[in-house]
Short mmCIF file of C-alpha atoms in Angstrom, two decimals:
data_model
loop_
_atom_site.label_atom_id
_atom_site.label_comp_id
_atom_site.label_asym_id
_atom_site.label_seq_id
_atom_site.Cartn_x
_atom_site.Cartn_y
_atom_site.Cartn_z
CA UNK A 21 0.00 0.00 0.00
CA UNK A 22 2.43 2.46 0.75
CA UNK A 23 4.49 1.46 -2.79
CA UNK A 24 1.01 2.52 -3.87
CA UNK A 25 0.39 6.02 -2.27
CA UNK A 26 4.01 7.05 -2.90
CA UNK A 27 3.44 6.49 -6.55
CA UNK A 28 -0.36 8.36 -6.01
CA UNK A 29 1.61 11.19 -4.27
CA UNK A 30 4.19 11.63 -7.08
CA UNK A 31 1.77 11.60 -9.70
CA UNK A 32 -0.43 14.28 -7.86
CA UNK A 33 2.66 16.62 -6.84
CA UNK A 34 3.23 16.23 -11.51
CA UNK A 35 -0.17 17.19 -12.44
CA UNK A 36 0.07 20.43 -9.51
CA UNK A 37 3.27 21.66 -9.73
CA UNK A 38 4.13 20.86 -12.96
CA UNK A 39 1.18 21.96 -15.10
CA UNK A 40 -0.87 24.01 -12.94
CA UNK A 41 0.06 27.66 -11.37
CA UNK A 42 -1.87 28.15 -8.20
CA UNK A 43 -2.18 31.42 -5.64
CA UNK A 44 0.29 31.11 -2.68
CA UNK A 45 -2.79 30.08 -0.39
CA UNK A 46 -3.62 27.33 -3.14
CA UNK A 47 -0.41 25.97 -3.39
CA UNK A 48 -0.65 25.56 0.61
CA UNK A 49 -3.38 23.94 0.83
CA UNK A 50 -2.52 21.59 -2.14
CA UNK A 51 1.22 20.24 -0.27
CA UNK A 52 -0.91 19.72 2.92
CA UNK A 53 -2.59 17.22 0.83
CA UNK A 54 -0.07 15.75 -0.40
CA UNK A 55 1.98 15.35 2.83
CA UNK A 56 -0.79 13.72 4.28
CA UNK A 57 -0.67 11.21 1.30
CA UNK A 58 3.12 10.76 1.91
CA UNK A 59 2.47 9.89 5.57
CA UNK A 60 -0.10 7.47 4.07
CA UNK A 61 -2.89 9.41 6.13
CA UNK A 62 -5.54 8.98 3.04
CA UNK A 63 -8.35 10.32 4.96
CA UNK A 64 -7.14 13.44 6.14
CA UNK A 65 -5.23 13.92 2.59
CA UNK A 66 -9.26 13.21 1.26
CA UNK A 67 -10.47 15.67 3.99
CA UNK A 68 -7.92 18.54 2.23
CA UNK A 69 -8.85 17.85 -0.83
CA UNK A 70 -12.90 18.07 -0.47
CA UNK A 71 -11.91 21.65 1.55
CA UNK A 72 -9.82 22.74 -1.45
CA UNK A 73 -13.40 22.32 -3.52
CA UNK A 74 -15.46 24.38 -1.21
CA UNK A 75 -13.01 27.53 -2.34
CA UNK A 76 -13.30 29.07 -6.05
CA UNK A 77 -10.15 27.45 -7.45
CA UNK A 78 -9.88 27.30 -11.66
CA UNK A 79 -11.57 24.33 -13.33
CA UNK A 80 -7.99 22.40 -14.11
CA UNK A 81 -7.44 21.97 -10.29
CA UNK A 82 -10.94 20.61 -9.68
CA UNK A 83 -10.76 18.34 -12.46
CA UNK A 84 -7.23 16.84 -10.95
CA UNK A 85 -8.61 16.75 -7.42
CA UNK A 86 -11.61 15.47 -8.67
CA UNK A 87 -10.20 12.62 -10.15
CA UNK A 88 -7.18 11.83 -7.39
CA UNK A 89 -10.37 11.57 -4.77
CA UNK A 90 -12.12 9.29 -6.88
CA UNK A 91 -8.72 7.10 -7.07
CA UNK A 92 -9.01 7.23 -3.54
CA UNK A 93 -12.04 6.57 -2.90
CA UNK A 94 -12.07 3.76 -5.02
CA UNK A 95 -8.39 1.97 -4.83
CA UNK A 96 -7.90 2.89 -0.29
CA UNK A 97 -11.47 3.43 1.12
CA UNK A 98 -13.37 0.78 -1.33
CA UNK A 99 -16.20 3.28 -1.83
CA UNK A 100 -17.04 2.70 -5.11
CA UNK A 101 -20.09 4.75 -5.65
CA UNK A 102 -18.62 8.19 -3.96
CA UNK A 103 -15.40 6.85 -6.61
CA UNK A 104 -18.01 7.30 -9.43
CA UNK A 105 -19.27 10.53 -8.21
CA UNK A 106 -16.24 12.10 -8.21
CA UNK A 107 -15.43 10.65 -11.66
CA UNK A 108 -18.29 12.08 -12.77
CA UNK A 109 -17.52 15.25 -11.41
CA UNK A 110 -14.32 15.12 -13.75
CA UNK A 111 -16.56 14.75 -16.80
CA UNK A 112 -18.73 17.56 -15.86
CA UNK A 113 -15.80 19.85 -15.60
CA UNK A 114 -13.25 19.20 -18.04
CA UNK A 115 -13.15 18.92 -21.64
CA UNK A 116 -10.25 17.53 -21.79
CA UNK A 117 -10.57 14.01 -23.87
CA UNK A 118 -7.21 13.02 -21.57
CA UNK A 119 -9.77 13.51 -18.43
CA UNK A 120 -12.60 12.41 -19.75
CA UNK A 121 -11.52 9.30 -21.45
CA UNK A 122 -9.72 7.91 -17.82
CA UNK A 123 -12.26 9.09 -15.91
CA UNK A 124 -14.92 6.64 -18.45
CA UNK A 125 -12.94 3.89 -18.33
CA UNK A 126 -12.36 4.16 -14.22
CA UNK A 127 -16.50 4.40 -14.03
CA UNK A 128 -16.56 1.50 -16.16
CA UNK A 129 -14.11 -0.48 -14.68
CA UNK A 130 -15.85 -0.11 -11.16
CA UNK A 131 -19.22 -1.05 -12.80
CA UNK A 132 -18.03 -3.83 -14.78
CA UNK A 133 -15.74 -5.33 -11.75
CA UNK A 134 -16.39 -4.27 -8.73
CA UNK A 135 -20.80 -3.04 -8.54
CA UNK A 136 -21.71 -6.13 -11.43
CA UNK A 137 -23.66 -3.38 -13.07
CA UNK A 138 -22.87 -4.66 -17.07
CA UNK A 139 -25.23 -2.48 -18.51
CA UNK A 140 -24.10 0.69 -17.10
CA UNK A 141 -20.71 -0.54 -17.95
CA UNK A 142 -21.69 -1.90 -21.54
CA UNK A 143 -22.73 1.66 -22.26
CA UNK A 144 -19.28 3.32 -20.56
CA UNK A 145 -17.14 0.72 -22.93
CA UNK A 146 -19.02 1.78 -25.84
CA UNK A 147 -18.71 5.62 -25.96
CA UNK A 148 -14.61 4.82 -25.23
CA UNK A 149 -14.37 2.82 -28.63
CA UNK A 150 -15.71 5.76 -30.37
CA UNK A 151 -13.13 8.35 -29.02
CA UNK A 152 -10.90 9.37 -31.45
CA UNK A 153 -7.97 9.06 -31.88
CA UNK A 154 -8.46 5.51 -31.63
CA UNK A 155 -7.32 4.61 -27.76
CA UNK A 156 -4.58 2.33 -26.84
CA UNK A 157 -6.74 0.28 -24.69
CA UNK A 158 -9.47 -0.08 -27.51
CA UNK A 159 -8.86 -4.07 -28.30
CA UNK A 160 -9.82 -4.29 -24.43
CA UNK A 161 -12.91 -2.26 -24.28
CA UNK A 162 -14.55 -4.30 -27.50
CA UNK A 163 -13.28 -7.37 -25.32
CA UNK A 164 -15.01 -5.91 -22.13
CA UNK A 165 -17.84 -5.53 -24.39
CA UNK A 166 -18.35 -8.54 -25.51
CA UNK A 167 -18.35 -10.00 -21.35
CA UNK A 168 -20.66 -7.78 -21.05
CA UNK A 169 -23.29 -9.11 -23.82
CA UNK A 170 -21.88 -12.71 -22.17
CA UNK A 171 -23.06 -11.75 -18.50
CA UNK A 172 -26.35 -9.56 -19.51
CA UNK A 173 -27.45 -12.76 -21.74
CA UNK A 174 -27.54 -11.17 -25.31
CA UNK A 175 -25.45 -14.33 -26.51
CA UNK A 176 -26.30 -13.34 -30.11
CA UNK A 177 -24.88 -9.97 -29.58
CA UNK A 178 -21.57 -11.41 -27.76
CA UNK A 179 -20.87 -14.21 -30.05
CA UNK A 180 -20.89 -11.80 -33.26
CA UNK A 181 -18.73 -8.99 -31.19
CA UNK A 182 -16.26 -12.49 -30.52
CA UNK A 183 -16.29 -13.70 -34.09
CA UNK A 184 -15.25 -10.35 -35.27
CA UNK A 185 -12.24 -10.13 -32.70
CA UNK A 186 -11.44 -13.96 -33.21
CA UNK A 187 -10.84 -13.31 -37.01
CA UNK A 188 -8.70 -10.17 -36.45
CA UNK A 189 -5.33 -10.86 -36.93
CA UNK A 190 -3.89 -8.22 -34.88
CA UNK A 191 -6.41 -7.66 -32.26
CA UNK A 192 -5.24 -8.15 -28.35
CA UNK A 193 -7.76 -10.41 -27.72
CA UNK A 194 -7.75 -12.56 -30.38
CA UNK A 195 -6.75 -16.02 -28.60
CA UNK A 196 -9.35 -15.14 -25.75
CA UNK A 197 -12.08 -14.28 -27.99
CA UNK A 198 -11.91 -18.19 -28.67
CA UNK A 199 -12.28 -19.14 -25.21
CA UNK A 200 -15.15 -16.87 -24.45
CA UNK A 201 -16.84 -18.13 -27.72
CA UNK A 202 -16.66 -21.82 -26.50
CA UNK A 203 -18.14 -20.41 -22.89
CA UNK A 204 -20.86 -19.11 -24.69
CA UNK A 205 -21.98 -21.93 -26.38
CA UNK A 206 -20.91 -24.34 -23.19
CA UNK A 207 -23.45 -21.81 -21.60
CA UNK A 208 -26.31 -22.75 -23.96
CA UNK A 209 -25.93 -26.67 -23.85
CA UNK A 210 -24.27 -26.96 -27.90
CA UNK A 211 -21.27 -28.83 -26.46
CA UNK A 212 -19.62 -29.51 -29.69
CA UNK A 213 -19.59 -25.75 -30.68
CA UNK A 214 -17.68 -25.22 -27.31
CA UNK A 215 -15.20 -28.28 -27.98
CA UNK A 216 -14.50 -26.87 -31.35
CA UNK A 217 -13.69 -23.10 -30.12
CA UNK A 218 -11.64 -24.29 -26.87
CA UNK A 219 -9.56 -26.63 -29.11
CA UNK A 220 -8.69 -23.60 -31.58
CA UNK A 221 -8.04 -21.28 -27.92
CA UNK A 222 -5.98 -24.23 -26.52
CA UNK A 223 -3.80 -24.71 -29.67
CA UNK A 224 -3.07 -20.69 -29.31
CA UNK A 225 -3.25 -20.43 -25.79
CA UNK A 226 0.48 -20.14 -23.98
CA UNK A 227 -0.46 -19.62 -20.48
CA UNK A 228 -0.31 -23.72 -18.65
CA UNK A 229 -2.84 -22.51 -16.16
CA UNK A 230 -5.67 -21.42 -18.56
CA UNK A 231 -4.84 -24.35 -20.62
CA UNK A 232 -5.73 -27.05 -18.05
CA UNK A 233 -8.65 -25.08 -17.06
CA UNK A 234 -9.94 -25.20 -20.49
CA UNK A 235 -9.87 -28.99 -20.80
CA UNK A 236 -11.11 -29.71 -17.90
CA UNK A 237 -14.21 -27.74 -19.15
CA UNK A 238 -13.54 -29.78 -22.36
CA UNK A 239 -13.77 -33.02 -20.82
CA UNK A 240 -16.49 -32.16 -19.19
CA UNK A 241 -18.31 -32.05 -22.74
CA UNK A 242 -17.51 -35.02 -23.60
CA UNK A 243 -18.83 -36.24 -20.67
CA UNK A 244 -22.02 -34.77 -21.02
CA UNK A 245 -21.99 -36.38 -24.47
CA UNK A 246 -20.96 -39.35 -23.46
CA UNK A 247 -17.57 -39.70 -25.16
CA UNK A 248 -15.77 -41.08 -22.09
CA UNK A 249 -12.62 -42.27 -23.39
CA UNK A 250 -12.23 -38.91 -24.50
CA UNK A 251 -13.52 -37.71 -21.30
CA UNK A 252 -10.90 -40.38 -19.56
CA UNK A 253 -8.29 -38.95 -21.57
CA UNK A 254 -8.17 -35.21 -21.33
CA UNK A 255 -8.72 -35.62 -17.08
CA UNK A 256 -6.14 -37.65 -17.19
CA UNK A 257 -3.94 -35.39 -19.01
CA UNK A 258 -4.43 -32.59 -16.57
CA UNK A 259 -3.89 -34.90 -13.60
CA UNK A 260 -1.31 -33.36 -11.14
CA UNK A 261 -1.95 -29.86 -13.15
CA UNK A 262 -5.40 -29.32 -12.09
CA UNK A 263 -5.92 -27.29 -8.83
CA UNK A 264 -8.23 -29.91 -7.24
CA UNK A 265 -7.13 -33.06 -7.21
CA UNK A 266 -9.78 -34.69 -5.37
CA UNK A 267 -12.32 -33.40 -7.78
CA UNK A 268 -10.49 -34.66 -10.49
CA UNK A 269 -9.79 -38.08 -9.38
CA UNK A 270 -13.72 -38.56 -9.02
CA UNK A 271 -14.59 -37.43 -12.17
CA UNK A 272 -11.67 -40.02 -13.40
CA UNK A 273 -13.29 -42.71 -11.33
CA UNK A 274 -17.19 -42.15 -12.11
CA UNK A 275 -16.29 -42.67 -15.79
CA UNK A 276 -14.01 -45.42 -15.31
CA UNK A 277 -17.06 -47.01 -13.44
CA UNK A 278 -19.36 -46.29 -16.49
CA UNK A 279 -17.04 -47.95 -18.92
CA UNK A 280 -16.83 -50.93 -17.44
CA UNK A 281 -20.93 -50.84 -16.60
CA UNK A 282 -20.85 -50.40 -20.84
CA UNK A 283 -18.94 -53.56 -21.35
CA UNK A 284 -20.89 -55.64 -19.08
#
């Protein structure tokens, strides 16, 4: 945490004292703040800052104190909803697309991770892919998109956003598009559609931890299907890589019990 606040407090003392000129009193005020943040006393630094905003002070300070408070809010006192107001505050203020863009995407963030609220968030990702220039985090928002669509039910909606991102060759989010494609359709009971996009994610996929993961899920539609050698074989090839071994060892013996039950 305090890694955390020093970084915070170097950031804020940039944005002040770099591009901002303040009155003597102003200026004051403003290092209180900040020493408070450097003694990693993040209430009292919050206290300053909301004080700060009760005096006339030009619209480029409020916008940066706006925004640090929300930060704080948000990442030290896990008050998500004063976070957002202050985010908003930002947007109200400022017309700066640096401002306004981060303050979207932290709104959207907290809705999307943190408050489950995918609507409100779907709608925050989608005025970020229309800022222009194009952002550098624009692969991620049509990717947080497409979750979105996935966890509010339009499956139709998700699945086309995936298919476009699956058949881009340079997108960020490519490989993963695959996986959440063969969620989707896992999801709606077409097991073979899943099988078919988790072996193309699998076959891309370089991380050994989503890999196992994956055929577990994998076997687990061929169980359903009742291919269980195929089933017997893809447990078995995760065995001693997958997380619970207990669960997998039953799985592995359930089927081996239904095999020989077939041959009897």
């Amino acid at each position: 945490m305090g890694v955390i606040l020093n970084i915070i407090t170097q950031i804020i003392i940039l944005c002040f004292l770099i591009s901002c000129d303040f009155s003597p009193r102003l200026q004051k005020e403003i290092l209180i703040a900040q020493d408070y943040l450097a003694r990693q006393e993040v209430q009292k630094a919050i206290g300053k800052y909301e004080e700060i905003l009760k005096v006339d002070c030009p619209d480029d300070i409020k916008t940066k104190i706006y925004f640090q408070l929300g930060e704080l809010y948000s990442t030290h006192l896990f008050n998500n909803l004063k976070a957002i107001q202050y985010f908003r505050q930002v947007i109200e203020v400022t017309s700066d697309p640096k401002w306004l863009y981060m303050s979207e995407e932290k709104i959207a963030e907290i809705k999307f991770s943190f408050l489950g609220k995918y609507k409100e968030a779907k709608a925050g990702y989608q005025k970020l892919i229309k800022f222009q220039p194009r952002l550098k985090k624009h692969d991620f928002y049509e990717y947080r998109l497409g979750l979105c669509d996935t966890y509010l039910m339009n499956h139709d909606i998700a699945k086309q956003r995936f298919e476009i991102i699956s058949n881009s060759v340079s997108h960020e989010y490519k490989v993963q598009a695959f996986y959440e494609l063969g969620h989707i359709y896992f999801k709606e009971k077409q097991w073979q559609k899943a099988l078919d996009y988790w072996s193309q994610y699998i076959s891309q996929e370089t991380r050994k931890d989503n890999i196992v993961h994956t055929k577990y899920l994998m076997a687990n539609c061929h169980e359903t299907m009742e291919q269980l050698e195929e089933a017997y074989n893809l447990y078995y090839s995760i065995f001693g890589d997958y997380p619970n071994t207990k669960v997998l060892q039953n799985r592995l013996n359930s089927i081996y019990e239904r095999r020989v039950a077939r041959k009897r």
